């Protein structure tokens, strides 16, 4: 059985620092130290850090996983990284204290600034912090602090939610970093069709109005009675009222635009007012069928499929024309009804 490597000692840190000082080779592949002892690699999240550069200590067989974005040779700033962060699952992130301090109002959770900078001449690791977050979550947080997109990592929605919930712990205000056109806003909004209520509740919890507005259109088909007490508490009274008013407002608007029947045309010898009342009664029945359910997500195609067959029972061409005009006007009116909070 291969021996399990012991925790990193002082000599191990010297080896790691020596790697940091030397040029980074992204194509570097860990080498086998011997046939008797194989290196034990610290597991890393396959989606966020697959293919991370590694440091192989030939003497101890220690493998160090480093972020593929925040590594020593990354061109993220004109300055060299001066802070090292270690995630809970053992992934190193080399970052800039100036960037983190500019994004944070509490010294990045009280970790910055650090009194002594990294000193390669003395082989001192300098500012080094172990954080409680998993690498996938910390990766999103750091991308947010650097105002860079993490879309290429394809972070899952729970990871994004966890990262947003942790931003305030590091002094980063979610409302200032999740705005239209910002990277985190765009990647969160991409999940609106899949997790509309969860995303809406997240936006409501941090008063992210623009994100809540964009997400609310995906909740038109959501039955409001499915909202649990816990979800309602998280959404809060303000945004919950907005969501209810959106549903009720569209239902009322649907009834209003459906109510007026087609306008009668001047009487003719073959179609007088009495004959035209047949169209009025048929419209009333068809519109009542649509208004009975009054779903806020009712589509215009459903309207047309319910109302256009009325023309099949009309012999007067003028009545058919007025029916077509009424349906066209109805679709236009319904399409301009507000679809968001």
mmCIF file of C-alpha atoms in Angstrom:
data_model
loop_
_atom_site.group_PDB
_atom_site.id
_atom_site.type_symbol
_atom_site.label_atom_id
_atom_site.label_comp_id
_atom_site.label_asym_id
_atom_site.label_seq_id
_atom_site.Cartn_x
_atom_site.Cartn_y
_atom_site.Cartn_z
ATOM 1 C CA UNK A 1 0.000 0.000 0.000
ATOM 2 C CA UNK A 2 1.367 3.405 -0.937
ATOM 3 C CA UNK A 3 2.211 5.596 2.053
ATOM 4 C CA UNK A 4 -0.024 8.634 2.643
ATOM 5 C CA UNK A 5 2.023 11.836 2.491
ATOM 6 C CA UNK A 6 2.496 13.643 5.762
ATOM 7 C CA UNK A 7 1.265 17.259 6.244
ATOM 8 C CA UNK A 8 3.346 19.932 4.574
ATOM 9 C CA UNK A 9 6.452 20.755 6.602
ATOM 10 C CA UNK A 10 8.808 23.698 6.257
ATOM 11 C CA UNK A 11 10.823 21.917 3.566
ATOM 12 C CA UNK A 12 7.606 21.340 1.605
ATOM 13 C CA UNK A 13 6.794 25.053 1.628
ATOM 14 C CA UNK A 14 10.317 25.744 0.321
ATOM 15 C CA UNK A 15 9.608 23.465 -2.607
ATOM 16 C CA UNK A 16 6.291 25.165 -3.288
ATOM 17 C CA UNK A 17 7.880 28.616 -3.148
ATOM 18 C CA UNK A 18 10.638 27.510 -5.460
ATOM 19 C CA UNK A 19 7.959 26.543 -7.963
ATOM 20 C CA UNK A 20 6.282 29.944 -7.584
ATOM 21 C CA UNK A 21 9.545 31.774 -8.317
ATOM 22 C CA UNK A 22 10.235 29.770 -11.461
ATOM 23 C CA UNK A 23 8.283 30.366 -14.728
ATOM 24 C CA UNK A 24 4.951 28.558 -14.771
ATOM 25 C CA UNK A 25 4.525 25.805 -17.322
ATOM 26 C CA UNK A 26 0.829 25.179 -17.866
ATOM 27 C CA UNK A 27 1.628 21.916 -19.636
ATOM 28 C CA UNK A 28 3.525 20.633 -16.613
ATOM 29 C CA UNK A 29 2.638 17.021 -15.769
ATOM 30 C CA UNK A 30 3.426 15.504 -12.341
ATOM 31 C CA UNK A 31 6.258 13.024 -12.562
ATOM 32 C CA UNK A 32 6.465 9.697 -10.809
ATOM 33 C CA UNK A 33 8.894 9.916 -7.931
ATOM 34 C CA UNK A 34 9.469 6.186 -7.738
ATOM 35 C CA UNK A 35 7.811 2.893 -8.287
ATOM 36 C CA UNK A 36 7.412 2.407 -4.540
ATOM 37 C CA UNK A 37 5.630 5.654 -3.678
ATOM 38 C CA UNK A 38 3.016 7.200 -5.927
ATOM 39 C CA UNK A 39 1.892 10.804 -5.279
ATOM 40 C CA UNK A 40 -1.544 11.208 -3.669
ATOM 41 C CA UNK A 41 -3.313 14.122 -5.335
ATOM 42 C CA UNK A 42 -5.710 16.257 -3.350
ATOM 43 C CA UNK A 43 -9.147 15.944 -5.010
ATOM 44 C CA UNK A 44 -10.420 19.074 -6.675
ATOM 45 C CA UNK A 45 -13.848 19.912 -8.108
ATOM 46 C CA UNK A 46 -13.965 18.537 -11.645
ATOM 47 C CA UNK A 47 -15.982 21.429 -13.062
ATOM 48 C CA UNK A 48 -14.284 24.465 -11.542
ATOM 49 C CA UNK A 49 -10.676 23.350 -11.426
ATOM 50 C CA UNK A 50 -10.223 20.475 -13.818
ATOM 51 C CA UNK A 51 -6.677 20.575 -15.133
ATOM 52 C CA UNK A 52 -5.269 22.804 -12.374
ATOM 53 C CA UNK A 53 -1.500 23.268 -12.466
ATOM 54 C CA UNK A 54 0.170 21.105 -9.839
ATOM 55 C CA UNK A 55 3.427 21.182 -7.904
ATOM 56 C CA UNK A 56 5.180 17.861 -7.414
ATOM 57 C CA UNK A 57 7.692 17.511 -4.598
ATOM 58 C CA UNK A 58 9.950 14.687 -5.667
ATOM 59 C CA UNK A 59 11.083 13.896 -2.126
ATOM 60 C CA UNK A 60 7.744 13.699 -0.307
ATOM 61 C CA UNK A 61 5.384 13.002 -3.191
ATOM 62 C CA UNK A 62 3.220 16.048 -2.314
ATOM 63 C CA UNK A 63 0.881 17.387 -5.008
ATOM 64 C CA UNK A 64 -0.467 20.940 -4.667
ATOM 65 C CA UNK A 65 -3.530 21.980 -6.676
ATOM 66 C CA UNK A 66 -3.622 25.562 -7.963
ATOM 67 C CA UNK A 67 -6.485 27.457 -9.560
ATOM 68 C CA UNK A 68 -6.374 27.608 -13.342
ATOM 69 C CA UNK A 69 -7.321 31.299 -13.222
ATOM 70 C CA UNK A 70 -5.622 32.555 -10.065
ATOM 71 C CA UNK A 71 -2.137 31.083 -10.374
ATOM 72 C CA UNK A 72 1.252 32.816 -9.983
ATOM 73 C CA UNK A 73 1.779 33.472 -13.685
ATOM 74 C CA UNK A 74 -1.750 34.674 -14.502
ATOM 75 C CA UNK A 75 -1.901 38.068 -16.171
ATOM 76 C CA UNK A 76 -4.707 39.419 -14.002
ATOM 77 C CA UNK A 77 -2.879 42.577 -12.968
ATOM 78 C CA UNK A 78 0.286 44.513 -13.661
ATOM 79 C CA UNK A 79 1.401 43.558 -10.162
ATOM 80 C CA UNK A 80 2.451 40.141 -8.965
ATOM 81 C CA UNK A 81 0.078 38.230 -6.671
ATOM 82 C CA UNK A 82 0.871 39.008 -3.036
ATOM 83 C CA UNK A 83 -1.741 36.903 -1.231
ATOM 84 C CA UNK A 84 -2.288 33.150 -1.204
ATOM 85 C CA UNK A 85 -5.710 31.733 -0.352
ATOM 86 C CA UNK A 86 -6.315 28.061 0.370
ATOM 87 C CA UNK A 87 -9.812 26.671 -0.048
ATOM 88 C CA UNK A 88 -11.324 24.067 2.250
ATOM 89 C CA UNK A 89 -10.690 21.335 -0.317
ATOM 90 C CA UNK A 90 -7.034 22.200 -0.810
ATOM 91 C CA UNK A 91 -6.870 24.447 -3.883
ATOM 92 C CA UNK A 92 -4.497 27.438 -3.875
ATOM 93 C CA UNK A 93 -5.521 30.837 -5.237
ATOM 94 C CA UNK A 94 -2.855 33.485 -5.881
ATOM 95 C CA UNK A 95 -4.524 36.894 -5.732
ATOM 96 C CA UNK A 96 -3.804 40.605 -5.325
ATOM 97 C CA UNK A 97 -4.523 42.320 -2.018
ATOM 98 C CA UNK A 98 -5.151 45.629 -3.791
ATOM 99 C CA UNK A 99 -7.965 44.118 -5.860
ATOM 100 C CA UNK A 100 -9.573 42.377 -2.901
ATOM 101 C CA UNK A 101 -9.344 45.473 -0.702
ATOM 102 C CA UNK A 102 -10.925 47.597 -3.423
ATOM 103 C CA UNK A 103 -13.869 45.186 -3.685
ATOM 104 C CA UNK A 104 -14.279 44.609 0.057
ATOM 105 C CA UNK A 105 -15.291 46.902 2.899
ATOM 106 C CA UNK A 106 -14.034 44.678 5.721
ATOM 107 C CA UNK A 107 -10.571 43.672 4.547
ATOM 108 C CA UNK A 108 -11.878 40.555 2.793
ATOM 109 C CA UNK A 109 -13.373 39.083 5.923
ATOM 110 C CA UNK A 110 -10.694 40.603 8.175
ATOM 111 C CA UNK A 111 -7.824 38.782 6.458
ATOM 112 C CA UNK A 112 -6.304 41.843 4.760
ATOM 113 C CA UNK A 113 -4.085 43.770 4.862
ATOM 114 C CA UNK A 114 -1.246 41.532 5.943
ATOM 115 C CA UNK A 115 1.812 43.141 7.566
ATOM 116 C CA UNK A 116 4.537 41.350 5.596
ATOM 117 C CA UNK A 117 4.555 40.972 1.779
ATOM 118 C CA UNK A 118 5.770 37.889 -0.020
ATOM 119 C CA UNK A 119 9.542 37.769 0.061
ATOM 120 C CA UNK A 120 11.054 35.368 -2.503
ATOM 121 C CA UNK A 121 14.586 36.045 -1.294
ATOM 122 C CA UNK A 122 13.811 34.583 2.116
ATOM 123 C CA UNK A 123 11.483 31.942 0.739
ATOM 124 C CA UNK A 124 8.706 33.225 3.018
ATOM 125 C CA UNK A 125 5.244 32.459 1.764
ATOM 126 C CA UNK A 126 4.022 35.782 3.128
ATOM 127 C CA UNK A 127 0.260 36.381 3.316
ATOM 128 C CA UNK A 128 -1.316 32.952 3.450
ATOM 129 C CA UNK A 129 -4.896 32.278 4.564
ATOM 130 C CA UNK A 130 -7.004 29.159 4.844
ATOM 131 C CA UNK A 131 -10.656 29.860 4.069
ATOM 132 C CA UNK A 132 -13.707 27.733 4.958
ATOM 133 C CA UNK A 133 -15.206 27.803 1.461
ATOM 134 C CA UNK A 134 -14.956 25.083 -1.148
ATOM 135 C CA UNK A 135 -12.861 25.935 -4.189
ATOM 136 C CA UNK A 136 -15.875 26.112 -6.529
ATOM 137 C CA UNK A 137 -17.542 28.701 -4.264
ATOM 138 C CA UNK A 138 -14.348 30.655 -3.644
ATOM 139 C CA UNK A 139 -13.668 30.640 -7.373
ATOM 140 C CA UNK A 140 -16.962 32.475 -8.035
ATOM 141 C CA UNK A 141 -16.305 34.938 -5.205
ATOM 142 C CA UNK A 142 -12.857 35.826 -6.529
ATOM 143 C CA UNK A 143 -14.136 36.214 -10.086
ATOM 144 C CA UNK A 144 -16.742 38.590 -8.692
ATOM 145 C CA UNK A 145 -14.099 40.594 -6.828
ATOM 146 C CA UNK A 146 -12.041 40.836 -10.021
ATOM 147 C CA UNK A 147 -15.190 41.675 -12.023
ATOM 148 C CA UNK A 148 -14.519 38.755 -14.363
ATOM 149 C CA UNK A 149 -16.882 36.166 -15.778
ATOM 150 C CA UNK A 150 -16.782 32.621 -14.465
ATOM 151 C CA UNK A 151 -19.061 31.293 -17.214
ATOM 152 C CA UNK A 152 -16.328 29.128 -18.716
ATOM 153 C CA UNK A 153 -16.344 27.067 -15.501
ATOM 154 C CA UNK A 154 -20.079 26.368 -15.932
ATOM 155 C CA UNK A 155 -20.793 26.736 -12.208
ATOM 156 C CA UNK A 156 -23.937 24.982 -11.068
ATOM 157 C CA UNK A 157 -26.783 27.054 -9.668
ATOM 158 C CA UNK A 158 -26.331 25.907 -6.028
ATOM 159 C CA UNK A 159 -22.674 26.961 -6.249
ATOM 160 C CA UNK A 160 -23.699 30.430 -7.445
ATOM 161 C CA UNK A 161 -26.263 30.760 -4.665
ATOM 162 C CA UNK A 162 -23.696 29.721 -2.063
ATOM 163 C CA UNK A 163 -21.198 32.238 -3.471
ATOM 164 C CA UNK A 164 -23.720 35.086 -3.399
ATOM 165 C CA UNK A 165 -24.637 34.215 0.180
ATOM 166 C CA UNK A 166 -20.948 34.350 1.139
ATOM 167 C CA UNK A 167 -20.130 37.672 -0.536
ATOM 168 C CA UNK A 168 -21.157 39.752 2.457
ATOM 169 C CA UNK A 169 -18.874 37.674 4.716
ATOM 170 C CA UNK A 170 -15.946 38.984 2.695
ATOM 171 C CA UNK A 171 -17.217 42.555 2.705
ATOM 172 C CA UNK A 172 -18.526 42.457 -0.872
ATOM 173 C CA UNK A 173 -22.013 43.926 -1.214
ATOM 174 C CA UNK A 174 -24.094 41.719 -3.555
ATOM 175 C CA UNK A 175 -26.150 44.697 -4.739
ATOM 176 C CA UNK A 176 -23.033 46.471 -5.994
ATOM 177 C CA UNK A 177 -21.698 43.430 -7.856
ATOM 178 C CA UNK A 178 -24.918 41.992 -9.302
ATOM 179 C CA UNK A 179 -26.158 44.632 -11.692
ATOM 180 C CA UNK A 180 -27.197 44.420 -15.361
ATOM 181 C CA UNK A 181 -24.209 43.792 -17.633
ATOM 182 C CA UNK A 182 -22.001 42.572 -14.758
ATOM 183 C CA UNK A 183 -20.572 39.062 -15.171
ATOM 184 C CA UNK A 184 -22.264 37.555 -12.103
ATOM 185 C CA UNK A 185 -25.639 39.049 -13.063
ATOM 186 C CA UNK A 186 -25.465 37.457 -16.504
ATOM 187 C CA UNK A 187 -24.521 33.993 -15.279
ATOM 188 C CA UNK A 188 -27.266 34.088 -12.624
ATOM 189 C CA UNK A 189 -29.875 35.226 -15.140
ATOM 190 C CA UNK A 190 -28.986 32.303 -17.419
ATOM 191 C CA UNK A 191 -30.572 30.014 -14.806
ATOM 192 C CA UNK A 192 -33.880 31.923 -14.710
ATOM 193 C CA UNK A 193 -35.715 29.467 -17.005
ATOM 194 C CA UNK A 194 -34.582 26.499 -14.874
ATOM 195 C CA UNK A 195 -34.817 27.906 -11.332
ATOM 196 C CA UNK A 196 -37.136 30.926 -11.570
ATOM 197 C CA UNK A 197 -38.527 30.898 -8.023
ATOM 198 C CA UNK A 198 -35.167 30.146 -6.395
ATOM 199 C CA UNK A 199 -33.476 32.928 -8.376
ATOM 200 C CA UNK A 200 -36.318 35.337 -7.635
ATOM 201 C CA UNK A 201 -36.036 34.624 -3.915
ATOM 202 C CA UNK A 202 -32.269 35.146 -4.075
ATOM 203 C CA UNK A 203 -32.767 38.497 -5.820
ATOM 204 C CA UNK A 204 -35.426 39.485 -3.297
ATOM 205 C CA UNK A 205 -33.242 38.552 -0.324
ATOM 206 C CA UNK A 206 -30.560 41.046 -1.429
ATOM 207 C CA UNK A 207 -32.896 43.616 -3.021
ATOM 208 C CA UNK A 208 -31.527 42.933 -6.511
ATOM 209 C CA UNK A 209 -34.429 44.637 -8.247
ATOM 210 C CA UNK A 210 -33.189 44.342 -11.840
ATOM 211 C CA UNK A 211 -32.511 40.627 -11.454
ATOM 212 C CA UNK A 212 -35.915 40.110 -9.830
ATOM 213 C CA UNK A 213 -37.653 41.962 -12.671
ATOM 214 C CA UNK A 214 -35.893 39.910 -15.345
ATOM 215 C CA UNK A 215 -36.667 36.672 -13.503
ATOM 216 C CA UNK A 216 -40.331 37.440 -12.766
ATOM 217 C CA UNK A 217 -41.428 36.892 -16.374
ATOM 218 C CA UNK A 218 -40.449 33.226 -15.963
ATOM 219 C CA UNK A 219 -42.848 32.927 -13.006
ATOM 220 C CA UNK A 220 -46.041 33.696 -14.924
ATOM 221 C CA UNK A 221 -46.841 29.995 -15.193
ATOM 222 C CA UNK A 222 -45.845 29.231 -11.593
ATOM 223 C CA UNK A 223 -48.805 28.406 -9.301
ATOM 224 C CA UNK A 224 -48.588 30.813 -6.391
ATOM 225 C CA UNK A 225 -50.069 28.270 -3.997
ATOM 226 C CA UNK A 226 -46.878 26.208 -4.374
ATOM 227 C CA UNK A 227 -44.858 28.847 -2.498
ATOM 228 C CA UNK A 228 -43.895 27.399 0.886
ATOM 229 C CA UNK A 229 -43.745 29.346 4.140
ATOM 230 C CA UNK A 230 -39.952 29.145 4.121
ATOM 231 C CA UNK A 231 -39.767 30.471 0.570
ATOM 232 C CA UNK A 232 -42.231 33.259 1.341
ATOM 233 C CA UNK A 233 -40.164 34.264 4.355
ATOM 234 C CA UNK A 234 -37.003 34.374 2.257
ATOM 235 C CA UNK A 235 -38.656 36.388 -0.515
ATOM 236 C CA UNK A 236 -40.018 38.877 1.990
ATOM 237 C CA UNK A 237 -43.244 40.889 1.969
ATOM 238 C CA UNK A 238 -42.192 43.503 -0.609
ATOM 239 C CA UNK A 239 -41.173 41.192 -3.424
ATOM 240 C CA UNK A 240 -43.860 38.653 -2.556
ATOM 241 C CA UNK A 241 -46.487 41.376 -2.976
ATOM 242 C CA UNK A 242 -44.941 42.368 -6.301
ATOM 243 C CA UNK A 243 -45.171 38.779 -7.535
ATOM 244 C CA UNK A 244 -48.800 38.403 -6.435
ATOM 245 C CA UNK A 245 -49.748 41.722 -8.009
ATOM 246 C CA UNK A 246 -48.102 40.623 -11.250
ATOM 247 C CA UNK A 247 -50.289 37.510 -11.405
ATOM 248 C CA UNK A 248 -53.487 39.227 -10.291
ATOM 249 C CA UNK A 249 -52.879 42.236 -12.514
ATOM 250 C CA UNK A 250 -52.445 40.161 -15.655
ATOM 251 C CA UNK A 251 -55.513 38.063 -14.839
ATOM 252 C CA UNK A 252 -57.627 41.185 -14.421
ATOM 253 C CA UNK A 253 -56.164 42.702 -17.580
ATOM 254 C CA UNK A 254 -57.062 39.542 -19.505
ATOM 255 C CA UNK A 255 -60.679 39.819 -18.444
ATOM 256 C CA UNK A 256 -60.794 43.490 -19.392
ATOM 257 C CA UNK A 257 -59.441 43.006 -22.905
ATOM 258 C CA UNK A 258 -61.664 39.975 -23.524
ATOM 259 C CA UNK A 259 -64.937 41.560 -22.405
ATOM 260 C CA UNK A 260 -65.840 43.886 -25.329
ATOM 261 C CA UNK A 261 -67.458 41.933 -28.223
ATOM 262 C CA UNK A 262 -66.778 42.723 -31.903
ATOM 263 C CA UNK A 263 -68.279 46.005 -33.061
ATOM 264 C CA UNK A 264 -71.517 45.564 -35.048
ATOM 265 C CA UNK A 265 -71.585 46.760 -38.628
ATOM 266 C CA UNK A 266 -74.458 48.723 -40.223
ATOM 267 C CA UNK A 267 -77.445 46.465 -40.854
ATOM 268 C CA UNK A 268 -77.909 44.971 -44.280
ATOM 269 C CA UNK A 269 -80.877 43.154 -45.838
ATOM 270 C CA UNK A 270 -79.226 39.764 -45.115
ATOM 271 C CA UNK A 271 -77.579 40.676 -41.732
ATOM 272 C CA UNK A 272 -79.523 42.936 -39.376
ATOM 273 C CA UNK A 273 -78.818 43.644 -35.701
ATOM 274 C CA UNK A 274 -80.736 40.578 -34.641
ATOM 275 C CA UNK A 275 -78.525 38.377 -36.794
ATOM 276 C CA UNK A 276 -75.388 40.060 -35.461
ATOM 277 C CA UNK A 277 -76.347 39.195 -31.886
ATOM 278 C CA UNK A 278 -75.370 35.618 -32.695
ATOM 279 C CA UNK A 279 -71.759 36.736 -33.014
ATOM 280 C CA UNK A 280 -72.015 38.688 -29.757
ATOM 281 C CA UNK A 281 -73.329 35.642 -27.892
ATOM 282 C CA UNK A 282 -70.681 33.366 -29.422
ATOM 283 C CA UNK A 283 -67.941 35.816 -28.433
ATOM 284 C CA UNK A 284 -69.289 35.997 -24.894
ATOM 285 C CA UNK A 285 -69.159 32.211 -24.558
ATOM 286 C CA UNK A 286 -65.659 31.893 -26.005
ATOM 287 C CA UNK A 287 -64.252 34.785 -23.952
ATOM 288 C CA UNK A 288 -65.871 33.377 -20.804
ATOM 289 C CA UNK A 289 -64.065 30.100 -21.482
ATOM 290 C CA UNK A 290 -60.734 31.942 -21.630
ATOM 291 C CA UNK A 291 -61.469 34.213 -18.673
ATOM 292 C CA UNK A 292 -62.598 31.337 -16.461
ATOM 293 C CA UNK A 293 -59.047 30.138 -15.968
ATOM 294 C CA UNK A 294 -57.510 33.595 -16.616
ATOM 295 C CA UNK A 295 -53.948 32.334 -16.496
ATOM 296 C CA UNK A 296 -51.351 35.126 -16.439
ATOM 297 C CA UNK A 297 -49.199 33.182 -18.911
ATOM 298 C CA UNK A 298 -51.993 32.711 -21.469
ATOM 299 C CA UNK A 299 -50.449 32.746 -24.936
ATOM 300 C CA UNK A 300 -51.776 34.617 -27.939
ATOM 301 C CA UNK A 301 -51.893 31.371 -29.911
ATOM 302 C CA UNK A 302 -54.319 29.918 -27.357
ATOM 303 C CA UNK A 303 -56.513 32.983 -27.774
ATOM 304 C CA UNK A 304 -56.563 32.646 -31.531
ATOM 305 C CA UNK A 305 -57.316 28.937 -31.441
ATOM 306 C CA UNK A 306 -60.315 29.602 -29.180
ATOM 307 C CA UNK A 307 -61.765 32.592 -31.051
ATOM 308 C CA UNK A 308 -61.021 32.100 -34.744
ATOM 309 C CA UNK A 309 -63.356 29.071 -35.124
ATOM 310 C CA UNK A 310 -66.269 31.458 -34.484
ATOM 311 C CA UNK A 311 -65.901 32.688 -38.057
ATOM 312 C CA UNK A 312 -66.831 29.240 -39.387
ATOM 313 C CA UNK A 313 -70.400 29.760 -38.239
ATOM 314 C CA UNK A 314 -70.788 33.214 -39.806
ATOM 315 C CA UNK A 315 -72.242 33.679 -43.295
ATOM 316 C CA UNK A 316 -71.893 37.463 -43.376
ATOM 317 C CA UNK A 317 -68.550 38.634 -44.738
ATOM 318 C CA UNK A 318 -68.773 41.890 -42.777
ATOM 319 C CA UNK A 319 -69.251 39.966 -39.523
ATOM 320 C CA UNK A 320 -66.234 37.820 -40.370
ATOM 321 C CA UNK A 321 -64.168 40.950 -41.026
ATOM 322 C CA UNK A 322 -65.185 42.555 -37.715
ATOM 323 C CA UNK A 323 -64.354 39.316 -35.894
ATOM 324 C CA UNK A 324 -60.884 39.198 -37.454
ATOM 325 C CA UNK A 325 -60.279 42.835 -36.496
ATOM 326 C CA UNK A 326 -61.414 42.198 -32.939
ATOM 327 C CA UNK A 327 -59.118 39.204 -32.525
ATOM 328 C CA UNK A 328 -56.191 41.162 -33.949
ATOM 329 C CA UNK A 329 -56.896 44.042 -31.577
ATOM 330 C CA UNK A 330 -57.203 41.632 -28.646
ATOM 331 C CA UNK A 331 -53.808 40.072 -29.357
ATOM 332 C CA UNK A 332 -52.175 43.485 -29.551
ATOM 333 C CA UNK A 333 -53.748 44.582 -26.276
ATOM 334 C CA UNK A 334 -52.717 41.388 -24.476
ATOM 335 C CA UNK A 335 -49.171 41.500 -25.803
ATOM 336 C CA UNK A 336 -48.562 44.955 -24.313
ATOM 337 C CA UNK A 337 -49.768 43.992 -20.824
ATOM 338 C CA UNK A 338 -46.812 44.131 -18.430
ATOM 339 C CA UNK A 339 -45.109 40.741 -18.043
ATOM 340 C CA UNK A 340 -42.757 41.603 -15.169
ATOM 341 C CA UNK A 341 -43.072 42.996 -11.676
#
